[in-house]
mmCIF file with all atom_site columns, C-alpha atoms in Angstrom:
data_model
loop_
_atom_site.group_PDB
_atom_site.id
_atom_site.type_symbol
_atom_site.label_atom_id
_atom_site.label_alt_id
_atom_site.label_comp_id
_atom_site.label_asym_id
_atom_site.label_entity_id
_atom_site.label_seq_id
_atom_site.pdbx_PDB_ins_code
_atom_site.Cartn_x
_atom_site.Cartn_y
_atom_site.Cartn_z
_atom_site.occupancy
_atom_site.B_iso_or_equiv
_atom_site.pdbx_formal_charge
_atom_site.auth_seq_id
_atom_site.auth_comp_id
_atom_site.auth_asym_id
_atom_site.auth_atom_id
_atom_site.pdbx_PDB_model_num
ATOM 1   C CA . MET A 1 1   ? 142.399 -58.728  86.097 1.00 38.00 ? 1390 MET A CA 1
ATOM 2   C CA . ILE A 1 2   ? 142.338 -62.574  86.410 1.00 38.00 ? 1391 ILE A CA 1
ATOM 3   C CA . GLN A 1 3   ? 139.257 -62.969  88.642 1.00 40.00 ? 1392 GLN A CA 1
ATOM 4   C CA . THR A 1 4   ? 137.546 -60.461  85.909 1.00 39.00 ? 1393 THR A CA 1
ATOM 5   C CA . SER A 1 5   ? 138.970 -63.798  83.319 1.00 42.00 ? 1394 SER A CA 1
ATOM 6   C CA . SER A 1 6   ? 138.046 -66.295  85.150 1.00 44.00 ? 1395 SER A CA 1
ATOM 7   C CA . ALA A 1 7   ? 134.591 -64.716  86.584 1.00 46.00 ? 1396 ALA A CA 1
ATOM 8   C CA . ALA A 1 8   ? 134.017 -63.986  82.544 1.00 46.00 ? 1397 ALA A CA 1
ATOM 9   C CA . GLY A 1 9   ? 134.861 -68.135  81.920 1.00 50.00 ? 1398 GLY A CA 1
ATOM 10  C CA . SER A 1 10  ? 132.860 -68.945  84.879 1.00 55.00 ? 1399 SER A CA 1
ATOM 11  C CA . SER A 1 11  ? 129.921 -67.148  83.610 1.00 58.00 ? 1400 SER A CA 1
ATOM 12  C CA . SER A 1 12  ? 130.132 -68.953  80.291 1.00 55.00 ? 1401 SER A CA 1
ATOM 13  C CA . GLN A 1 13  ? 130.547 -72.291  81.847 1.00 60.00 ? 1402 GLN A CA 1
ATOM 14  C CA . GLN A 1 14  ? 127.295 -71.693  83.846 1.00 62.00 ? 1403 GLN A CA 1
ATOM 15  C CA . THR A 1 15  ? 125.618 -69.963  80.765 1.00 57.00 ? 1404 THR A CA 1
ATOM 16  C CA . THR A 1 16  ? 126.431 -72.886  78.610 1.00 56.00 ? 1405 THR A CA 1
ATOM 17  C CA . ASP A 1 17  ? 125.159 -75.141  81.644 1.00 62.00 ? 1406 ASP A CA 1
ATOM 18  C CA . LEU A 1 18  ? 121.593 -73.330  81.976 1.00 59.00 ? 1407 LEU A CA 1
ATOM 19  C CA . ALA A 1 19  ? 121.266 -74.134  77.779 1.00 57.00 ? 1408 ALA A CA 1
ATOM 20  C CA . ILE A 1 20  ? 122.354 -77.431  78.033 1.00 59.00 ? 1409 ILE A CA 1
ATOM 21  C CA . GLN A 1 21  ? 120.039 -78.004  81.276 1.00 63.00 ? 1410 GLN A CA 1
ATOM 22  C CA . ARG A 1 22  ? 116.401 -76.198  79.183 1.00 62.00 ? 1411 ARG A CA 1
ATOM 23  C CA . ARG A 1 23  ? 117.600 -78.564  76.563 1.00 60.00 ? 1412 ARG A CA 1
ATOM 24  C CA . ASP A 1 24  ? 117.228 -81.160  78.613 1.00 63.00 ? 1413 ASP A CA 1
ATOM 25  C CA . ALA A 1 25  ? 114.249 -80.318  80.371 1.00 60.00 ? 1414 ALA A CA 1
ATOM 26  C CA . GLU A 1 26  ? 112.395 -79.693  76.380 1.00 59.00 ? 1415 GLU A CA 1
ATOM 27  C CA . HIS A 1 27  ? 113.781 -82.649  75.447 1.00 54.00 ? 1416 HIS A CA 1
ATOM 28  C CA . GLU A 1 28  ? 112.085 -84.477  78.165 1.00 59.00 ? 1417 GLU A CA 1
ATOM 29  C CA . ALA A 1 29  ? 108.429 -82.322  77.683 1.00 52.00 ? 1418 ALA A CA 1
ATOM 30  C CA . ARG A 1 30  ? 108.970 -83.783  73.610 1.00 54.00 ? 1419 ARG A CA 1
ATOM 31  C CA . SER A 1 31  ? 109.426 -87.093  74.516 1.00 48.00 ? 1420 SER A CA 1
ATOM 32  C CA . GLU A 1 32  ? 105.835 -87.755  76.667 1.00 48.00 ? 1421 GLU A CA 1
ATOM 33  C CA . GLN A 1 33  ? 104.499 -87.066  73.683 1.00 53.00 ? 1422 GLN A CA 1
ATOM 34  C CA . ARG A 1 34  ? 106.376 -89.445  71.576 1.00 53.00 ? 1423 ARG A CA 1
ATOM 35  C CA . ASP A 1 35  ? 104.763 -92.571  70.490 1.00 69.00 ? 1424 ASP A CA 1
ATOM 36  C CA . ASN A 1 36  ? 108.554 -94.059  69.992 1.00 77.00 ? 1425 ASN A CA 1
ATOM 37  C CA . THR A 1 37  ? 111.025 -95.041  73.305 1.00 85.00 ? 1426 THR A CA 1
ATOM 38  C CA . ARG A 1 38  ? 114.259 -93.489  72.992 1.00 86.00 ? 1427 ARG A CA 1
ATOM 39  C CA . TYR A 1 39  ? 117.228 -95.307  74.041 1.00 89.00 ? 1428 TYR A CA 1
ATOM 40  C CA . LYS A 1 40  ? 120.359 -93.141  75.461 1.00 92.00 ? 1429 LYS A CA 1
ATOM 41  C CA . CYS A 1 41  ? 123.600 -94.042  73.091 1.00 91.00 ? 1430 CYS A CA 1
ATOM 42  C CA . GLN A 1 42  ? 126.669 -93.196  71.640 1.00 92.00 ? 1431 GLN A CA 1
ATOM 43  C CA . GLY A 1 43  ? 127.553 -92.955  68.157 1.00 93.00 ? 1432 GLY A CA 1
ATOM 44  C CA . HIS A 1 44  ? 128.013 -90.945  65.071 1.00 93.00 ? 1433 HIS A CA 1
ATOM 45  C CA . VAL A 1 45  ? 126.277 -89.564  62.387 1.00 94.00 ? 1434 VAL A CA 1
ATOM 46  C CA . GLU A 1 46  ? 126.921 -88.645  59.295 1.00 92.00 ? 1435 GLU A CA 1
ATOM 47  C CA . PHE A 1 47  ? 124.750 -86.414  57.092 1.00 87.00 ? 1436 PHE A CA 1
ATOM 48  C CA . VAL A 1 48  ? 123.424 -84.580  54.493 1.00 88.00 ? 1437 VAL A CA 1
ATOM 49  C CA . THR A 1 49  ? 120.814 -81.898  53.967 1.00 86.00 ? 1438 THR A CA 1
ATOM 50  C CA . GLU A 1 50  ? 118.987 -81.932  50.917 1.00 84.00 ? 1439 GLU A CA 1
ATOM 51  C CA . ASP A 1 51  ? 120.546 -78.205  49.484 1.00 81.00 ? 1440 ASP A CA 1
ATOM 52  C CA . SER A 1 52  ? 123.664 -79.225  49.982 1.00 82.00 ? 1441 SER A CA 1
ATOM 53  C CA . GLU A 1 53  ? 126.754 -81.332  49.319 1.00 80.00 ? 1442 GLU A CA 1
ATOM 54  C CA . VAL A 1 54  ? 128.949 -80.812  52.110 1.00 84.00 ? 1443 VAL A CA 1
ATOM 55  C CA . ARG A 1 55  ? 128.307 -83.463  54.770 1.00 87.00 ? 1444 ARG A CA 1
ATOM 56  C CA . THR A 1 56  ? 129.024 -83.204  57.913 1.00 88.00 ? 1445 THR A CA 1
ATOM 57  C CA . PHE A 1 57  ? 129.333 -85.154  60.812 1.00 91.00 ? 1446 PHE A CA 1
ATOM 58  C CA . ALA A 1 58  ? 128.556 -85.036  64.844 1.00 93.00 ? 1447 ALA A CA 1
ATOM 59  C CA . GLN A 1 59  ? 127.555 -87.473  67.322 1.00 94.00 ? 1448 GLN A CA 1
ATOM 60  C CA . LEU A 1 60  ? 124.016 -89.053  68.153 1.00 95.00 ? 1449 LEU A CA 1
ATOM 61  C CA . THR A 1 61  ? 123.340 -89.001  71.751 1.00 94.00 ? 1450 THR A CA 1
ATOM 62  C CA . ASP A 1 62  ? 119.767 -90.904  71.268 1.00 93.00 ? 1451 ASP A CA 1
ATOM 63  C CA . ILE A 1 63  ? 118.064 -93.133  69.052 1.00 94.00 ? 1452 ILE A CA 1
ATOM 64  C CA . SER A 1 64  ? 114.234 -94.356  68.296 1.00 94.00 ? 1453 SER A CA 1
ATOM 65  C CA . PHE A 1 65  ? 112.314 -96.412  65.720 1.00 91.00 ? 1454 PHE A CA 1
ATOM 66  C CA . GLY A 1 66  ? 110.772 -93.042  64.994 1.00 93.00 ? 1455 GLY A CA 1
ATOM 67  C CA . GLY A 1 67  ? 113.568 -90.249  65.339 1.00 95.00 ? 1456 GLY A CA 1
ATOM 68  C CA . CYS A 1 68  ? 117.103 -89.328  66.584 1.00 95.00 ? 1457 CYS A CA 1
ATOM 69  C CA . TYR A 1 69  ? 119.497 -86.583  68.367 1.00 95.00 ? 1458 TYR A CA 1
ATOM 70  C CA . VAL A 1 70  ? 122.344 -85.521  66.911 1.00 95.00 ? 1459 VAL A CA 1
ATOM 71  C CA . GLN A 1 71  ? 124.564 -83.158  69.142 1.00 94.00 ? 1460 GLN A CA 1
ATOM 72  C CA . MET A 1 72  ? 126.296 -80.362  67.773 1.00 91.00 ? 1461 MET A CA 1
ATOM 73  C CA . THR A 1 73  ? 126.647 -76.757  67.334 1.00 88.00 ? 1462 THR A CA 1
ATOM 74  C CA . ALA A 1 74  ? 125.991 -75.542  64.245 1.00 86.00 ? 1463 ALA A CA 1
ATOM 75  C CA . THR A 1 75  ? 122.284 -77.122  63.608 1.00 88.00 ? 1464 THR A CA 1
ATOM 76  C CA . SER A 1 76  ? 119.791 -76.771  60.572 1.00 89.00 ? 1465 SER A CA 1
ATOM 77  C CA . ALA A 1 77  ? 116.434 -75.231  60.656 1.00 91.00 ? 1466 ALA A CA 1
ATOM 78  C CA . PRO A 1 78  ? 113.255 -76.498  62.021 1.00 94.00 ? 1467 PRO A CA 1
ATOM 79  C CA . GLY A 1 79  ? 112.237 -78.672  58.759 1.00 94.00 ? 1468 GLY A CA 1
ATOM 80  C CA . ALA A 1 80  ? 115.130 -78.905  56.884 1.00 92.00 ? 1469 ALA A CA 1
ATOM 81  C CA . ALA A 1 81  ? 115.381 -82.063  54.890 1.00 94.00 ? 1470 ALA A CA 1
ATOM 82  C CA . VAL A 1 82  ? 118.478 -84.287  55.621 1.00 94.00 ? 1471 VAL A CA 1
ATOM 83  C CA . HIS A 1 83  ? 120.271 -88.069  54.307 1.00 93.00 ? 1472 HIS A CA 1
ATOM 84  C CA . LEU A 1 84  ? 121.717 -89.557  57.176 1.00 93.00 ? 1473 LEU A CA 1
ATOM 85  C CA . ALA A 1 85  ? 124.128 -92.626  57.583 1.00 94.00 ? 1474 ALA A CA 1
ATOM 86  C CA . ILE A 1 86  ? 123.996 -93.784  61.575 1.00 95.00 ? 1475 ILE A CA 1
ATOM 87  C CA . GLU A 1 87  ? 126.535 -95.830  63.298 1.00 93.00 ? 1476 GLU A CA 1
ATOM 88  C CA . VAL A 1 88  ? 126.159 -97.027  66.448 1.00 92.00 ? 1477 VAL A CA 1
ATOM 89  C CA . SER A 1 89  ? 127.905 -100.144 68.392 1.00 86.00 ? 1478 SER A CA 1
ATOM 90  C CA . GLY A 1 90  ? 128.930 -101.473 65.326 1.00 86.00 ? 1479 GLY A CA 1
ATOM 91  C CA . ILE A 1 91  ? 125.709 -100.838 63.524 1.00 90.00 ? 1480 ILE A CA 1
ATOM 92  C CA . ARG A 1 92  ? 125.696 -98.844  60.472 1.00 91.00 ? 1481 ARG A CA 1
ATOM 93  C CA . PHE A 1 93  ? 122.376 -97.891  58.443 1.00 94.00 ? 1482 PHE A CA 1
ATOM 94  C CA . ARG A 1 94  ? 121.172 -94.913  56.233 1.00 94.00 ? 1483 ARG A CA 1
ATOM 95  C CA . VAL A 1 95  ? 117.931 -92.813  56.731 1.00 95.00 ? 1484 VAL A CA 1
ATOM 96  C CA . GLN A 1 96  ? 115.792 -89.293  55.511 1.00 95.00 ? 1485 GLN A CA 1
ATOM 97  C CA . GLY A 1 97  ? 114.475 -87.611  58.110 1.00 95.00 ? 1486 GLY A CA 1
ATOM 98  C CA . VAL A 1 98  ? 113.684 -83.857  58.989 1.00 96.00 ? 1487 VAL A CA 1
ATOM 99  C CA . VAL A 1 99  ? 114.439 -81.547  61.006 1.00 95.00 ? 1488 VAL A CA 1
ATOM 100 C CA . LYS A 1 100 ? 111.736 -80.995  64.249 1.00 95.00 ? 1489 LYS A CA 1
ATOM 101 C CA . THR A 1 101 ? 113.949 -79.554  66.790 1.00 93.00 ? 1490 THR A CA 1
ATOM 102 C CA . SER A 1 102 ? 117.016 -77.293  66.357 1.00 92.00 ? 1491 SER A CA 1
ATOM 103 C CA . ASP A 1 103 ? 119.289 -76.108  69.811 1.00 91.00 ? 1492 ASP A CA 1
ATOM 104 C CA . PRO A 1 104 ? 121.823 -73.333  68.664 1.00 87.00 ? 1493 PRO A CA 1
ATOM 105 C CA . CYS A 1 105 ? 125.104 -75.048  69.477 1.00 88.00 ? 1494 CYS A CA 1
ATOM 106 C CA . LEU A 1 106 ? 123.888 -77.881  71.114 1.00 91.00 ? 1495 LEU A CA 1
ATOM 107 C CA . GLY A 1 107 ? 121.989 -79.975  68.391 1.00 93.00 ? 1496 GLY A CA 1
ATOM 108 C CA . MET A 1 108 ? 118.631 -81.065  66.558 1.00 94.00 ? 1497 MET A CA 1
ATOM 109 C CA . GLY A 1 109 ? 116.213 -83.601  66.852 1.00 95.00 ? 1498 GLY A CA 1
ATOM 110 C CA . ILE A 1 110 ? 115.948 -85.237  63.715 1.00 95.00 ? 1499 ILE A CA 1
ATOM 111 C CA . LEU A 1 111 ? 112.675 -87.638  62.296 1.00 95.00 ? 1500 LEU A CA 1
ATOM 112 C CA . PHE A 1 112 ? 112.721 -90.481  60.741 1.00 96.00 ? 1501 PHE A CA 1
ATOM 113 C CA . THR A 1 113 ? 110.725 -90.344  56.968 1.00 96.00 ? 1502 THR A CA 1
ATOM 114 C CA . GLU A 1 114 ? 111.805 -92.786  54.746 1.00 96.00 ? 1503 GLU A CA 1
ATOM 115 C CA . ILE A 1 115 ? 114.093 -95.902  55.479 1.00 94.00 ? 1504 ILE A CA 1
ATOM 116 C CA . SER A 1 116 ? 114.837 -98.607  53.313 1.00 93.00 ? 1505 SER A CA 1
ATOM 117 C CA . ASP A 1 117 ? 113.546 -102.794 54.407 1.00 91.00 ? 1506 ASP A CA 1
ATOM 118 C CA . LEU A 1 118 ? 117.145 -103.658 55.326 1.00 90.00 ? 1507 LEU A CA 1
ATOM 119 C CA . ASP A 1 119 ? 118.215 -100.371 57.055 1.00 92.00 ? 1508 ASP A CA 1
ATOM 120 C CA . GLN A 1 120 ? 114.939 -100.821 58.607 1.00 92.00 ? 1509 GLN A CA 1
ATOM 121 C CA . GLU A 1 121 ? 115.919 -104.522 59.923 1.00 91.00 ? 1510 GLU A CA 1
ATOM 122 C CA . TYR A 1 122 ? 119.318 -102.946 61.337 1.00 92.00 ? 1511 TYR A CA 1
ATOM 123 C CA . LEU A 1 123 ? 117.771 -100.406 63.241 1.00 93.00 ? 1512 LEU A CA 1
ATOM 124 C CA . GLN A 1 124 ? 115.589 -102.661 65.086 1.00 91.00 ? 1513 GLN A CA 1
ATOM 125 C CA . LYS A 1 125 ? 118.327 -105.009 65.740 1.00 90.00 ? 1514 LYS A CA 1
ATOM 126 C CA . LEU A 1 126 ? 120.112 -101.797 67.101 1.00 91.00 ? 1515 LEU A CA 1
ATOM 127 C CA . LEU A 1 127 ? 117.104 -100.725 69.055 1.00 91.00 ? 1516 LEU A CA 1
ATOM 128 C CA . LEU A 1 128 ? 117.336 -104.440 70.152 1.00 90.00 ? 1517 LEU A CA 1
ATOM 129 C CA . ARG A 1 129 ? 120.275 -104.223 71.557 1.00 89.00 ? 1518 ARG A CA 1
ATOM 130 C CA . LEU A 1 130 ? 120.147 -101.154 73.227 1.00 89.00 ? 1519 LEU A CA 1
ATOM 131 C CA . SER A 1 131 ? 116.312 -101.942 75.033 1.00 86.00 ? 1520 SER A CA 1
ATOM 132 C CA . GLY A 1 132 ? 119.012 -105.060 76.695 1.00 83.00 ? 1521 GLY A CA 1
ATOM 133 C CA . HIS A 1 133 ? 116.936 -107.889 74.707 1.00 73.00 ? 1522 HIS A CA 1
ATOM 134 C CA . VAL A 1 134 ? 119.543 -109.195 72.309 1.00 64.00 ? 1523 VAL A CA 1
ATOM 135 C CA . GLN A 1 135 ? 123.589 -109.075 72.881 1.00 60.00 ? 1524 GLN A CA 1
ATOM 136 C CA . GLU A 1 136 ? 126.376 -107.794 70.481 1.00 57.00 ? 1525 GLU A CA 1
ATOM 137 C CA . GLU A 1 137 ? 126.915 -110.142 68.196 1.00 58.00 ? 1526 GLU A CA 1
ATOM 138 C CA . PRO A 1 138 ? 131.061 -111.878 68.250 1.00 57.00 ? 1527 PRO A CA 1
ATOM 139 C CA . VAL A 1 139 ? 133.214 -110.441 65.974 1.00 57.00 ? 1528 VAL A CA 1
ATOM 140 C CA . ALA A 1 140 ? 133.607 -111.883 62.410 1.00 61.00 ? 1529 ALA A CA 1
ATOM 141 C CA . ALA A 1 141 ? 136.788 -113.580 61.607 1.00 65.00 ? 1530 ALA A CA 1
ATOM 142 C CA . LEU A 1 142 ? 138.113 -113.187 58.525 1.00 67.00 ? 1531 LEU A CA 1
ATOM 143 C CA . PRO A 1 143 ? 139.088 -116.579 56.696 1.00 68.00 ? 1532 PRO A CA 1
ATOM 144 C CA . ALA A 1 144 ? 143.317 -117.188 56.814 1.00 71.00 ? 1533 ALA A CA 1
ATOM 145 C CA . ASN A 1 145 ? 143.131 -117.978 52.798 1.00 75.00 ? 1534 ASN A CA 1
ATOM 146 C CA . LEU A 1 146 ? 141.961 -114.525 51.590 1.00 72.00 ? 1535 LEU A CA 1
ATOM 147 C CA . ALA A 1 147 ? 143.460 -113.538 47.819 1.00 75.00 ? 1536 ALA A CA 1
ATOM 148 C CA . THR A 1 148 ? 144.884 -110.154 48.964 1.00 79.00 ? 1537 THR A CA 1
ATOM 149 C CA . GLU A 1 149 ? 145.223 -108.449 46.518 1.00 83.00 ? 1538 GLU A CA 1
ATOM 150 C CA . GLU A 1 150 ? 142.413 -109.798 44.701 1.00 82.00 ? 1539 GLU A CA 1
ATOM 151 C CA . VAL A 1 151 ? 140.114 -108.071 48.153 1.00 78.00 ? 1540 VAL A CA 1
ATOM 152 C CA . ILE A 1 152 ? 141.826 -104.971 48.141 1.00 83.00 ? 1541 ILE A CA 1
ATOM 153 C CA . GLU A 1 153 ? 140.665 -103.869 44.856 1.00 84.00 ? 1542 GLU A CA 1
ATOM 154 C CA . ALA A 1 154 ? 137.453 -104.934 45.456 1.00 82.00 ? 1543 ALA A CA 1
ATOM 155 C CA . LEU A 1 155 ? 137.196 -103.195 48.599 1.00 82.00 ? 1544 LEU A CA 1
ATOM 156 C CA . ALA A 1 156 ? 138.783 -100.222 46.991 1.00 83.00 ? 1545 ALA A CA 1
ATOM 157 C CA . ARG A 1 157 ? 136.184 -99.944  43.857 1.00 83.00 ? 1546 ARG A CA 1
ATOM 158 C CA . LEU A 1 158 ? 133.338 -100.738 46.934 1.00 80.00 ? 1547 LEU A CA 1
ATOM 159 C CA . PHE A 1 159 ? 134.131 -97.674  49.088 1.00 81.00 ? 1548 PHE A CA 1
ATOM 160 C CA . ALA A 1 160 ? 134.397 -95.903  45.561 1.00 81.00 ? 1549 ALA A CA 1
ATOM 161 C CA . THR A 1 161 ? 130.253 -96.186  45.467 1.00 80.00 ? 1550 THR A CA 1
ATOM 162 C CA . GLN A 1 162 ? 129.285 -96.049  48.905 1.00 75.00 ? 1551 GLN A CA 1
ATOM 163 C CA . SER A 1 163 ? 130.284 -93.916  51.836 1.00 68.00 ? 1552 SER A CA 1
ATOM 164 C CA . PHE A 1 164 ? 130.335 -97.252  54.587 1.00 70.00 ? 1553 PHE A CA 1
ATOM 165 C CA . VAL A 1 165 ? 129.044 -101.021 54.192 1.00 72.00 ? 1554 VAL A CA 1
ATOM 166 C CA . THR A 1 166 ? 127.475 -102.931 56.735 1.00 72.00 ? 1555 THR A CA 1
ATOM 167 C CA . ARG A 1 167 ? 129.434 -105.905 58.299 1.00 72.00 ? 1556 ARG A CA 1
ATOM 168 C CA . GLU A 1 168 ? 127.635 -107.888 55.910 1.00 74.00 ? 1557 GLU A CA 1
ATOM 169 C CA . GLU A 1 169 ? 128.855 -106.458 52.217 1.00 78.00 ? 1558 GLU A CA 1
ATOM 170 C CA . PHE A 1 170 ? 132.169 -106.096 54.126 1.00 79.00 ? 1559 PHE A CA 1
ATOM 171 C CA . LEU A 1 171 ? 132.211 -110.178 54.945 1.00 77.00 ? 1560 LEU A CA 1
ATOM 172 C CA . TYR A 1 172 ? 130.687 -110.973 51.481 1.00 79.00 ? 1561 TYR A CA 1
ATOM 173 C CA . THR A 1 173 ? 132.715 -108.943 49.592 1.00 80.00 ? 1562 THR A CA 1
ATOM 174 C CA . VAL A 1 174 ? 136.020 -110.638 50.924 1.00 79.00 ? 1563 VAL A CA 1
ATOM 175 C CA . LYS A 1 175 ? 134.800 -113.803 51.329 1.00 79.00 ? 1564 LYS A CA 1
ATOM 176 C CA . GLN A 1 176 ? 134.390 -114.060 47.454 1.00 79.00 ? 1565 GLN A CA 1
ATOM 177 C CA . PHE A 1 177 ? 138.092 -114.051 47.505 1.00 75.00 ? 1566 PHE A CA 1
ATOM 178 C CA . THR A 1 178 ? 138.311 -116.812 49.960 1.00 72.00 ? 1567 THR A CA 1
ATOM 179 C CA . LYS A 1 179 ? 141.333 -119.396 47.527 1.00 62.00 ? 1568 LYS A CA 1
#
């Protein structure tokens, strides 16, 4: 009985491993058709499909100027429009996209369809960093003479209207209340 249970667990792991290998092989075959270089990375994605208001969180495994791959178990069907908030190495930006490939229980390939000029700059900055052409920026120090209560209220108002803010938006808000 223990052998059966162990064999079932081993069989399940082998099935998962084969599915991941198949996905990786298909992923590589698709990458040969891409116009943009993809970079491996570890990041987070918050996304909402256009037909739902439910926010879903997933892991980002690679990204390019034209799209990304999101690792998750509950995938959307190809063609689904999505709104993404992406964060990698302290760089955050928003894009709209469409699901191009869906690997059930593994993840989705997403093509970027719309991005603001500012968010495009953040994406370019991230890709330069991932490619090794730009070093990470040092952490910005906050001013020592802050009006603390006012800063907290201003940040609360900011986060009430946005799910996340960029480093620049945060520092701009904080620096307005330097004594």
